[in-house]
mmCIF file of C-alpha atoms in Angstrom:
data_model
loop_
_atom_site.group_PDB
_atom_site.id
_atom_site.type_symbol
_atom_site.label_atom_id
_atom_site.label_comp_id
_atom_site.label_asym_id
_atom_site.label_seq_id
_atom_site.Cartn_x
_atom_site.Cartn_y
_atom_site.Cartn_z
ATOM 1 C CA UNK A 1 -78.871 40.207 -7.669
ATOM 2 C CA UNK A 2 -82.628 39.729 -7.161
ATOM 3 C CA UNK A 3 -84.914 36.821 -8.038
ATOM 4 C CA UNK A 4 -88.738 37.423 -8.334
ATOM 5 C CA UNK A 5 -89.653 34.048 -6.805
ATOM 6 C CA UNK A 6 -87.738 35.013 -3.653
ATOM 7 C CA UNK A 7 -89.629 38.275 -3.174
ATOM 8 C CA UNK A 8 -91.607 37.014 -0.121
ATOM 9 C CA UNK A 9 -88.287 36.416 1.686
ATOM 10 C CA UNK A 10 -87.039 39.971 1.308
ATOM 11 C CA UNK A 11 -88.963 41.207 4.339
ATOM 12 C CA UNK A 12 -87.556 38.532 6.670
ATOM 13 C CA UNK A 13 -84.133 39.277 8.142
ATOM 14 C CA UNK A 14 -81.582 37.233 10.015
ATOM 15 C CA UNK A 15 -78.264 38.635 11.313
ATOM 16 C CA UNK A 16 -78.758 41.804 9.284
ATOM 17 C CA UNK A 17 -79.470 40.066 5.978
ATOM 18 C CA UNK A 18 -82.738 39.125 4.331
ATOM 19 C CA UNK A 19 -83.629 35.483 3.865
ATOM 20 C CA UNK A 20 -83.331 36.072 0.120
ATOM 21 C CA UNK A 21 -79.667 36.979 0.604
ATOM 22 C CA UNK A 22 -79.181 33.904 2.776
ATOM 23 C CA UNK A 23 -80.700 31.656 0.126
ATOM 24 C CA UNK A 24 -78.511 33.206 -2.581
ATOM 25 C CA UNK A 25 -75.399 32.841 -0.396
ATOM 26 C CA UNK A 26 -76.260 29.205 0.346
ATOM 27 C CA UNK A 27 -76.785 28.503 -3.343
ATOM 28 C CA UNK A 28 -73.448 30.107 -4.209
ATOM 29 C CA UNK A 29 -71.721 28.060 -1.491
ATOM 30 C CA UNK A 30 -73.253 24.823 -2.766
ATOM 31 C CA UNK A 31 -72.412 25.617 -6.406
ATOM 32 C CA UNK A 32 -68.836 26.639 -5.521
ATOM 33 C CA UNK A 33 -68.366 23.428 -3.499
ATOM 34 C CA UNK A 34 -69.771 21.299 -6.338
ATOM 35 C CA UNK A 35 -67.612 23.088 -8.917
ATOM 36 C CA UNK A 36 -64.426 22.583 -6.882
ATOM 37 C CA UNK A 37 -65.253 18.919 -6.275
ATOM 38 C CA UNK A 38 -65.910 18.460 -10.013
ATOM 39 C CA UNK A 39 -62.629 20.135 -10.967
ATOM 40 C CA UNK A 40 -60.771 17.936 -8.478
ATOM 41 C CA UNK A 41 -62.327 14.783 -9.945
ATOM 42 C CA UNK A 42 -61.513 15.806 -13.547
ATOM 43 C CA UNK A 43 -57.931 16.763 -12.725
ATOM 44 C CA UNK A 44 -57.380 13.524 -10.796
ATOM 45 C CA UNK A 45 -58.783 11.457 -13.661
ATOM 46 C CA UNK A 46 -56.514 13.104 -16.241
ATOM 47 C CA UNK A 47 -53.439 12.962 -14.046
ATOM 48 C CA UNK A 48 -54.112 9.300 -13.258
ATOM 49 C CA UNK A 49 -54.326 8.552 -16.988
ATOM 50 C CA UNK A 50 -51.052 10.402 -17.642
ATOM 51 C CA UNK A 51 -49.387 8.646 -14.722
ATOM 52 C CA UNK A 52 -50.376 5.244 -16.110
ATOM 53 C CA UNK A 53 -48.997 6.158 -19.542
ATOM 54 C CA UNK A 54 -45.630 7.461 -18.327
ATOM 55 C CA UNK A 55 -42.912 6.051 -16.080
ATOM 56 C CA UNK A 56 -42.200 9.265 -14.183
ATOM 57 C CA UNK A 57 -42.914 9.114 -10.463
ATOM 58 C CA UNK A 58 -43.854 12.787 -10.240
ATOM 59 C CA UNK A 59 -47.273 12.230 -11.838
ATOM 60 C CA UNK A 60 -48.079 9.479 -9.381
ATOM 61 C CA UNK A 61 -46.947 11.661 -6.488
ATOM 62 C CA UNK A 62 -49.196 14.537 -7.615
ATOM 63 C CA UNK A 63 -52.152 12.157 -7.977
ATOM 64 C CA UNK A 64 -51.561 10.802 -4.468
ATOM 65 C CA UNK A 65 -51.393 14.315 -3.021
ATOM 66 C CA UNK A 66 -54.506 15.636 -4.792
ATOM 67 C CA UNK A 67 -56.487 12.538 -3.850
ATOM 68 C CA UNK A 68 -56.113 13.643 -0.229
ATOM 69 C CA UNK A 69 -58.050 16.857 -0.847
ATOM 70 C CA UNK A 70 -60.699 16.646 1.869
ATOM 71 C CA UNK A 71 -64.324 17.594 1.237
ATOM 72 C CA UNK A 72 -64.427 19.450 4.577
ATOM 73 C CA UNK A 73 -61.870 21.973 3.329
ATOM 74 C CA UNK A 74 -63.697 22.332 -0.001
ATOM 75 C CA UNK A 75 -66.898 23.089 1.912
ATOM 76 C CA UNK A 76 -65.050 25.710 3.957
ATOM 77 C CA UNK A 77 -63.918 27.430 0.755
ATOM 78 C CA UNK A 78 -67.462 27.247 -0.633
ATOM 79 C CA UNK A 79 -68.882 28.838 2.517
ATOM 80 C CA UNK A 80 -66.363 31.645 2.209
ATOM 81 C CA UNK A 81 -67.409 32.331 -1.389
ATOM 82 C CA UNK A 82 -71.063 32.316 -0.343
ATOM 83 C CA UNK A 83 -70.374 34.729 2.535
ATOM 84 C CA UNK A 84 -69.235 37.368 0.060
ATOM 85 C CA UNK A 85 -72.929 37.787 -0.949
ATOM 86 C CA UNK A 86 -73.887 38.736 2.622
ATOM 87 C CA UNK A 87 -73.529 41.959 4.513
ATOM 88 C CA UNK A 88 -71.570 40.806 7.546
ATOM 89 C CA UNK A 89 -70.117 42.780 10.373
ATOM 90 C CA UNK A 90 -66.375 43.294 10.394
ATOM 91 C CA UNK A 91 -65.879 40.707 13.141
ATOM 92 C CA UNK A 92 -67.988 38.047 11.388
ATOM 93 C CA UNK A 93 -66.380 38.665 8.010
ATOM 94 C CA UNK A 94 -62.951 38.426 9.620
ATOM 95 C CA UNK A 95 -63.891 35.138 11.321
ATOM 96 C CA UNK A 96 -65.131 33.597 8.057
ATOM 97 C CA UNK A 97 -61.989 34.648 6.189
ATOM 98 C CA UNK A 98 -59.790 33.277 8.979
ATOM 99 C CA UNK A 99 -61.587 29.943 8.864
ATOM 100 C CA UNK A 100 -61.060 29.815 5.085
ATOM 101 C CA UNK A 101 -57.349 30.629 5.439
ATOM 102 C CA UNK A 102 -56.990 28.026 8.200
ATOM 103 C CA UNK A 103 -58.678 25.440 5.974
ATOM 104 C CA UNK A 104 -56.298 26.322 3.145
ATOM 105 C CA UNK A 105 -53.271 25.992 5.438
ATOM 106 C CA UNK A 106 -54.456 22.635 6.757
ATOM 107 C CA UNK A 107 -55.074 21.363 3.238
ATOM 108 C CA UNK A 108 -51.586 22.446 2.171
ATOM 109 C CA UNK A 109 -50.187 20.672 5.248
ATOM 110 C CA UNK A 110 -52.037 17.486 4.301
ATOM 111 C CA UNK A 111 -50.654 17.667 0.753
ATOM 112 C CA UNK A 112 -47.148 18.241 2.106
ATOM 113 C CA UNK A 113 -47.469 15.388 4.590
ATOM 114 C CA UNK A 114 -48.619 12.983 1.875
ATOM 115 C CA UNK A 115 -45.799 14.113 -0.404
ATOM 116 C CA UNK A 116 -43.164 13.658 2.310
ATOM 117 C CA UNK A 117 -44.416 10.183 3.153
ATOM 118 C CA UNK A 118 -44.410 9.173 -0.513
ATOM 119 C CA UNK A 119 -40.866 10.552 -0.892
ATOM 120 C CA UNK A 120 -39.794 8.660 2.243
ATOM 121 C CA UNK A 121 -41.252 5.389 0.936
ATOM 122 C CA UNK A 122 -39.509 5.956 -2.397
ATOM 123 C CA UNK A 123 -36.248 6.644 -0.572
ATOM 124 C CA UNK A 124 -36.568 3.508 1.540
ATOM 125 C CA UNK A 125 -37.264 1.248 -1.430
ATOM 126 C CA UNK A 126 -34.503 -1.340 -1.724
ATOM 127 C CA UNK A 127 -32.570 -0.098 1.318
ATOM 128 C CA UNK A 128 -31.261 -2.140 4.227
ATOM 129 C CA UNK A 129 -32.606 -1.904 7.765
ATOM 130 C CA UNK A 130 -30.183 0.775 8.947
ATOM 131 C CA UNK A 131 -30.895 3.056 6.014
ATOM 132 C CA UNK A 132 -34.627 2.467 6.484
ATOM 133 C CA UNK A 133 -34.298 3.729 10.053
ATOM 134 C CA UNK A 134 -32.415 6.811 8.870
ATOM 135 C CA UNK A 135 -35.030 7.472 6.195
ATOM 136 C CA UNK A 136 -37.818 7.062 8.749
ATOM 137 C CA UNK A 137 -36.182 9.554 11.111
ATOM 138 C CA UNK A 138 -35.603 12.009 8.262
ATOM 139 C CA UNK A 139 -39.222 11.722 7.124
ATOM 140 C CA UNK A 140 -40.546 12.133 10.663
ATOM 141 C CA UNK A 141 -38.380 15.210 11.246
ATOM 142 C CA UNK A 142 -39.559 16.877 8.039
ATOM 143 C CA UNK A 143 -43.214 16.079 8.710
ATOM 144 C CA UNK A 144 -42.951 17.337 12.288
ATOM 145 C CA UNK A 145 -41.357 20.565 11.061
ATOM 146 C CA UNK A 146 -44.122 21.002 8.474
ATOM 147 C CA UNK A 147 -46.949 20.542 10.984
ATOM 148 C CA UNK A 148 -45.311 22.803 13.594
ATOM 149 C CA UNK A 149 -44.951 25.582 11.017
ATOM 150 C CA UNK A 150 -48.557 25.171 9.827
ATOM 151 C CA UNK A 151 -49.830 25.077 13.432
ATOM 152 C CA UNK A 152 -48.016 28.334 14.216
ATOM 153 C CA UNK A 153 -49.371 29.923 11.033
ATOM 154 C CA UNK A 154 -52.925 28.893 11.949
ATOM 155 C CA UNK A 155 -52.530 30.381 15.438
ATOM 156 C CA UNK A 156 -51.160 33.586 13.928
ATOM 157 C CA UNK A 157 -54.066 33.642 11.463
ATOM 158 C CA UNK A 158 -56.553 33.621 14.362
ATOM 159 C CA UNK A 159 -54.767 36.530 16.002
ATOM 160 C CA UNK A 160 -52.760 34.620 18.626
ATOM 161 C CA UNK A 161 -49.425 36.254 19.449
ATOM 162 C CA UNK A 162 -46.902 33.520 18.660
ATOM 163 C CA UNK A 163 -43.769 35.632 19.184
ATOM 164 C CA UNK A 164 -43.218 34.367 22.726
ATOM 165 C CA UNK A 165 -43.978 30.787 21.654
ATOM 166 C CA UNK A 166 -41.514 30.925 18.766
ATOM 167 C CA UNK A 167 -38.859 32.479 21.020
ATOM 168 C CA UNK A 168 -39.329 29.771 23.659
ATOM 169 C CA UNK A 169 -39.162 27.044 21.017
ATOM 170 C CA UNK A 170 -35.973 28.593 19.653
ATOM 171 C CA UNK A 171 -34.313 28.820 23.066
ATOM 172 C CA UNK A 172 -35.381 25.292 23.956
ATOM 173 C CA UNK A 173 -34.128 23.967 20.629
ATOM 174 C CA UNK A 174 -30.749 25.638 21.086
ATOM 175 C CA UNK A 175 -30.423 24.207 24.610
ATOM 176 C CA UNK A 176 -31.254 20.690 23.410
ATOM 177 C CA UNK A 177 -28.915 21.011 20.421
ATOM 178 C CA UNK A 178 -26.008 22.073 22.649
ATOM 179 C CA UNK A 179 -26.673 19.222 25.053
ATOM 180 C CA UNK A 180 -26.688 16.522 22.394
ATOM 181 C CA UNK A 181 -24.623 18.155 19.652
ATOM 182 C CA UNK A 182 -22.362 15.122 19.157
ATOM 183 C CA UNK A 183 -25.318 12.761 18.838
ATOM 184 C CA UNK A 184 -27.127 15.159 16.515
ATOM 185 C CA UNK A 185 -23.959 15.578 14.458
ATOM 186 C CA UNK A 186 -23.700 11.813 13.948
ATOM 187 C CA UNK A 187 -27.440 11.581 13.275
ATOM 188 C CA UNK A 188 -27.336 14.248 10.572
ATOM 189 C CA UNK A 189 -24.196 12.623 9.165
ATOM 190 C CA UNK A 190 -26.178 9.372 8.941
ATOM 191 C CA UNK A 191 -28.940 11.217 7.110
ATOM 192 C CA UNK A 192 -26.312 12.703 4.779
ATOM 193 C CA UNK A 193 -24.969 9.214 4.055
ATOM 194 C CA UNK A 194 -28.531 8.031 3.395
ATOM 195 C CA UNK A 195 -29.252 10.845 0.948
ATOM 196 C CA UNK A 196 -25.872 11.337 -0.741
ATOM 197 C CA UNK A 197 -24.820 7.638 -0.673
ATOM 198 C CA UNK A 198 -21.022 8.032 -0.798
ATOM 199 C CA UNK A 199 -20.898 4.294 -0.022
ATOM 200 C CA UNK A 200 -23.279 1.415 0.617
ATOM 201 C CA UNK A 201 -23.159 -1.846 2.510
ATOM 202 C CA UNK A 202 -20.739 -4.189 0.759
ATOM 203 C CA UNK A 203 -18.577 -1.441 -0.752
ATOM 204 C CA UNK A 204 -14.809 -1.738 -0.289
ATOM 205 C CA UNK A 205 -13.542 1.584 1.060
ATOM 206 C CA UNK A 206 -10.266 3.067 2.265
ATOM 207 C CA UNK A 207 -10.354 5.652 5.064
ATOM 208 C CA UNK A 208 -6.882 6.776 6.098
ATOM 209 C CA UNK A 209 -4.936 3.586 6.769
ATOM 210 C CA UNK A 210 -8.079 1.464 7.252
ATOM 211 C CA UNK A 211 -9.139 -0.840 4.415
ATOM 212 C CA UNK A 212 -12.254 -2.959 4.492
ATOM 213 C CA UNK A 213 -15.833 -3.632 3.438
ATOM 214 C CA UNK A 214 -18.769 -1.657 4.827
ATOM 215 C CA UNK A 215 -20.752 -3.992 7.077
ATOM 216 C CA UNK A 216 -23.325 -1.759 8.779
ATOM 217 C CA UNK A 217 -24.522 1.855 8.524
ATOM 218 C CA UNK A 218 -26.267 2.949 11.705
ATOM 219 C CA UNK A 219 -27.696 6.139 13.109
ATOM 220 C CA UNK A 220 -24.488 6.990 14.999
ATOM 221 C CA UNK A 221 -21.737 4.707 13.694
ATOM 222 C CA UNK A 222 -20.620 2.880 10.565
ATOM 223 C CA UNK A 223 -18.857 -0.470 10.897
ATOM 224 C CA UNK A 224 -16.197 -1.688 8.489
ATOM 225 C CA UNK A 225 -14.766 -5.206 8.350
ATOM 226 C CA UNK A 226 -11.007 -4.798 7.996
ATOM 227 C CA UNK A 227 -8.736 -6.989 5.865
ATOM 228 C CA UNK A 228 -7.431 -8.686 9.008
ATOM 229 C CA UNK A 229 -10.928 -9.735 10.015
ATOM 230 C CA UNK A 230 -11.325 -7.084 12.716
ATOM 231 C CA UNK A 231 -14.315 -4.759 12.879
ATOM 232 C CA UNK A 232 -13.502 -1.050 12.734
ATOM 233 C CA UNK A 233 -16.196 1.311 14.069
ATOM 234 C CA UNK A 234 -16.329 4.874 12.721
ATOM 235 C CA UNK A 235 -18.407 7.733 14.037
ATOM 236 C CA UNK A 236 -20.574 8.947 11.151
ATOM 237 C CA UNK A 237 -19.503 12.538 11.722
ATOM 238 C CA UNK A 238 -15.792 11.666 11.737
ATOM 239 C CA UNK A 239 -16.242 9.406 8.724
ATOM 240 C CA UNK A 240 -17.697 12.149 6.550
ATOM 241 C CA UNK A 241 -14.865 14.489 7.547
ATOM 242 C CA UNK A 242 -12.335 11.999 6.142
ATOM 243 C CA UNK A 243 -11.342 11.263 2.565
ATOM 244 C CA UNK A 244 -13.158 8.092 1.506
ATOM 245 C CA UNK A 245 -11.855 5.970 -1.368
ATOM 246 C CA UNK A 246 -14.686 3.780 -2.682
ATOM 247 C CA UNK A 247 -13.081 1.037 -4.758
ATOM 248 C CA UNK A 248 -16.326 -0.761 -5.581
ATOM 249 C CA UNK A 249 -17.424 2.125 -7.807
ATOM 250 C CA UNK A 250 -14.162 2.094 -9.721
ATOM 251 C CA UNK A 251 -14.912 1.304 -13.374
ATOM 252 C CA UNK A 252 -11.303 0.838 -14.544
ATOM 253 C CA UNK A 253 -8.058 0.380 -12.670
ATOM 254 C CA UNK A 254 -4.903 2.241 -13.734
ATOM 255 C CA UNK A 255 -1.802 0.148 -13.135
ATOM 256 C CA UNK A 256 1.764 1.485 -13.252
ATOM 257 C CA UNK A 257 4.968 -0.397 -12.468
ATOM 258 C CA UNK A 258 8.721 -0.008 -13.037
ATOM 259 C CA UNK A 259 11.061 -2.525 -14.670
ATOM 260 C CA UNK A 260 14.726 -2.204 -13.699
ATOM 261 C CA UNK A 261 17.189 -3.433 -16.316
ATOM 262 C CA UNK A 262 20.879 -3.931 -15.574
ATOM 263 C CA UNK A 263 23.527 -1.522 -16.807
ATOM 264 C CA UNK A 264 25.487 -2.972 -19.689
ATOM 265 C CA UNK A 265 22.402 -3.995 -21.667
ATOM 266 C CA UNK A 266 22.953 -3.290 -25.362
ATOM 267 C CA UNK A 267 21.255 -0.415 -27.127
ATOM 268 C CA UNK A 268 19.421 -2.834 -29.421
ATOM 269 C CA UNK A 269 17.841 -4.658 -26.484
ATOM 270 C CA UNK A 270 16.949 -1.386 -24.755
ATOM 271 C CA UNK A 271 15.064 -0.287 -27.876
ATOM 272 C CA UNK A 272 13.222 -3.610 -28.070
ATOM 273 C CA UNK A 273 12.006 -3.596 -24.462
ATOM 274 C CA UNK A 274 9.056 -1.143 -25.003
ATOM 275 C CA UNK A 275 7.908 -3.142 -28.042
ATOM 276 C CA UNK A 276 8.111 -6.424 -26.138
ATOM 277 C CA UNK A 277 6.046 -5.014 -23.276
ATOM 278 C CA UNK A 278 3.471 -3.562 -25.692
ATOM 279 C CA UNK A 279 3.067 -6.967 -27.410
ATOM 280 C CA UNK A 280 2.611 -8.777 -24.101
ATOM 281 C CA UNK A 281 0.089 -6.390 -22.559
ATOM 282 C CA UNK A 282 -1.909 -5.708 -25.747
ATOM 283 C CA UNK A 283 -2.522 -9.442 -26.158
ATOM 284 C CA UNK A 284 -4.286 -9.694 -22.788
ATOM 285 C CA UNK A 285 -8.114 -9.388 -22.662
ATOM 286 C CA UNK A 286 -9.811 -6.528 -20.798
ATOM 287 C CA UNK A 287 -6.586 -4.486 -20.767
ATOM 288 C CA UNK A 288 -5.815 -1.222 -22.559
ATOM 289 C CA UNK A 289 -2.115 -0.591 -23.010
ATOM 290 C CA UNK A 290 -1.106 3.046 -22.458
ATOM 291 C CA UNK A 291 2.687 3.351 -22.633
ATOM 292 C CA UNK A 292 6.119 1.890 -21.846
ATOM 293 C CA UNK A 293 9.127 4.228 -21.706
ATOM 294 C CA UNK A 294 12.753 4.272 -20.643
ATOM 295 C CA UNK A 295 12.282 7.139 -18.224
ATOM 296 C CA UNK A 296 15.165 7.321 -15.724
ATOM 297 C CA UNK A 297 18.817 6.534 -15.096
ATOM 298 C CA UNK A 298 18.854 4.849 -11.715
ATOM 299 C CA UNK A 299 21.803 4.481 -9.363
ATOM 300 C CA UNK A 300 22.134 0.804 -10.247
ATOM 301 C CA UNK A 301 19.543 0.218 -12.996
ATOM 302 C CA UNK A 302 17.990 1.505 -16.209
ATOM 303 C CA UNK A 303 14.341 2.142 -15.351
ATOM 304 C CA UNK A 304 11.345 1.561 -17.652
ATOM 305 C CA UNK A 305 7.893 2.775 -16.600
ATOM 306 C CA UNK A 306 4.875 0.774 -17.817
ATOM 307 C CA UNK A 307 1.226 1.933 -17.606
ATOM 308 C CA UNK A 308 -1.956 0.097 -18.590
ATOM 309 C CA UNK A 309 -5.676 0.135 -17.711
ATOM 310 C CA UNK A 310 -7.588 -2.903 -16.504
ATOM 311 C CA UNK A 311 -11.272 -2.754 -17.473
ATOM 312 C CA UNK A 312 -12.732 -4.205 -14.274
ATOM 313 C CA UNK A 313 -12.878 -3.074 -10.631
ATOM 314 C CA UNK A 314 -12.405 -6.642 -9.378
ATOM 315 C CA UNK A 315 -9.142 -6.774 -7.425
ATOM 316 C CA UNK A 316 -8.607 -10.547 -7.776
ATOM 317 C CA UNK A 317 -9.025 -10.443 -11.554
ATOM 318 C CA UNK A 318 -6.619 -7.502 -11.677
ATOM 319 C CA UNK A 319 -3.981 -9.415 -9.716
ATOM 320 C CA UNK A 320 -4.417 -12.508 -11.910
ATOM 321 C CA UNK A 321 -3.906 -10.399 -15.047
ATOM 322 C CA UNK A 322 -0.877 -8.627 -13.553
ATOM 323 C CA UNK A 323 0.669 -11.964 -12.570
ATOM 324 C CA UNK A 324 0.278 -13.275 -16.141
ATOM 325 C CA UNK A 325 1.902 -10.091 -17.479
ATOM 326 C CA UNK A 326 4.847 -10.341 -15.074
ATOM 327 C CA UNK A 327 5.450 -14.023 -15.863
ATOM 328 C CA UNK A 328 5.288 -13.370 -19.600
ATOM 329 C CA UNK A 329 7.749 -10.459 -19.282
ATOM 330 C CA UNK A 330 10.115 -12.671 -17.290
ATOM 331 C CA UNK A 331 9.968 -15.428 -19.941
ATOM 332 C CA UNK A 332 10.558 -12.996 -22.819
ATOM 333 C CA UNK A 333 13.467 -11.322 -21.036
ATOM 334 C CA UNK A 334 15.021 -14.758 -20.459
ATOM 335 C CA UNK A 335 14.623 -15.596 -24.137
ATOM 336 C CA UNK A 336 16.068 -12.252 -25.279
ATOM 337 C CA UNK A 337 18.925 -12.334 -22.809
ATOM 338 C CA UNK A 338 17.825 -9.163 -21.000
ATOM 339 C CA UNK A 339 19.062 -9.101 -17.404
ATOM 340 C CA UNK A 340 17.106 -7.582 -14.533
ATOM 341 C CA UNK A 341 19.076 -5.223 -12.326
ATOM 342 C CA UNK A 342 19.994 -6.034 -8.746
ATOM 343 C CA UNK A 343 20.981 -3.486 -6.078
ATOM 344 C CA UNK A 344 24.755 -3.301 -5.863
ATOM 345 C CA UNK A 345 27.524 -1.032 -4.641
ATOM 346 C CA UNK A 346 30.964 -0.584 -6.215
ATOM 347 C CA UNK A 347 33.918 -0.156 -3.860
ATOM 348 C CA UNK A 348 37.084 1.296 -5.360
ATOM 349 C CA UNK A 349 40.479 0.906 -3.668
ATOM 350 C CA UNK A 350 42.891 3.807 -3.929
ATOM 351 C CA UNK A 351 46.376 3.160 -5.294
ATOM 352 C CA UNK A 352 48.997 2.803 -2.469
ATOM 353 C CA UNK A 353 51.444 5.686 -2.070
ATOM 354 C CA UNK A 354 54.948 5.380 -3.495
ATOM 355 C CA UNK A 355 57.243 3.232 -1.400
ATOM 356 C CA UNK A 356 54.422 1.339 0.300
ATOM 357 C CA UNK A 357 55.327 -2.274 0.971
ATOM 358 C CA UNK A 358 52.596 -4.885 1.455
ATOM 359 C CA UNK A 359 52.517 -6.148 5.030
ATOM 360 C CA UNK A 360 54.446 -3.169 6.390
ATOM 361 C CA UNK A 361 52.942 -1.431 9.400
ATOM 362 C CA UNK A 362 51.155 1.825 8.625
ATOM 363 C CA UNK A 363 47.733 3.354 8.000
ATOM 364 C CA UNK A 364 45.189 1.653 5.759
ATOM 365 C CA UNK A 365 45.098 3.313 2.324
ATOM 366 C CA UNK A 366 41.807 1.835 1.292
ATOM 367 C CA UNK A 367 38.962 4.212 0.311
#
């Protein structure tokens, strides 16, 4: 591409290119830089408008990341585009391309760093102090990993042999991990609790034979206040290996109990018992009756199984409702003349052999 007004510069050379070529390359670099800056401004303006109109956090995150597009990196890209209009030696062309790639890598690292920090702040929103610490450590670890990877890629881009460096970092990391594997295991378990949230502070949980409310979630341990008032300390790693029953997240409570009626109760009363129980339970608020059945012949009782669902996770309200149901069943059974069964044993005495006289010496014939 030739311009007549630059003809006087064609006879002047610098680094193997005429001044006309240098002017054209500079103009291309300036235009490319201005075009990229203009595109960035337009995209940011439109994304900011969309972010204000919607409630999704992704638009705001993209706007925050793109707003950290540095002019220095844009200039580096513009210089690279301008250099394509020059006849450069292989070494100089390679250097310019490496600088452009390094600028691209650094810009990507800045975008990733901004995105990770925004995600960390979003994760920490509304959390307690312990979870904030876990989120901070998680964010720092991810950002450090990002920058280490980008730094190694930049070194490799400039022709530095990073094989030995990567191998030494790997060996050192393995040695450190083996030395502090228990601490790291609890730390990563804490991060897992932070991200997955199987329970939160204030939740009532059951782990094995331990019942209590979660009081503190730390980097290494989780503390639970037991029903007896004692504090039970769990290692985070051991806690996640156990089966955790979280009762606070229970929406409904299934309740099943057995009524034992005495043998000798008439057939009419036995048939009325399921209807009586249905009437009592169905009349209670926040309770869904499921069934009541005569389900088993016991050794000393006729057994009825009753099942209902209480529409609240609150344990105290559940116990109050169950107490009202039990008292009402007791009153109705008293009115209907239905007797509850009591454990009993029947001892039968064998008939004495022929010719046995009471009071006579001999073996006892009782069975």
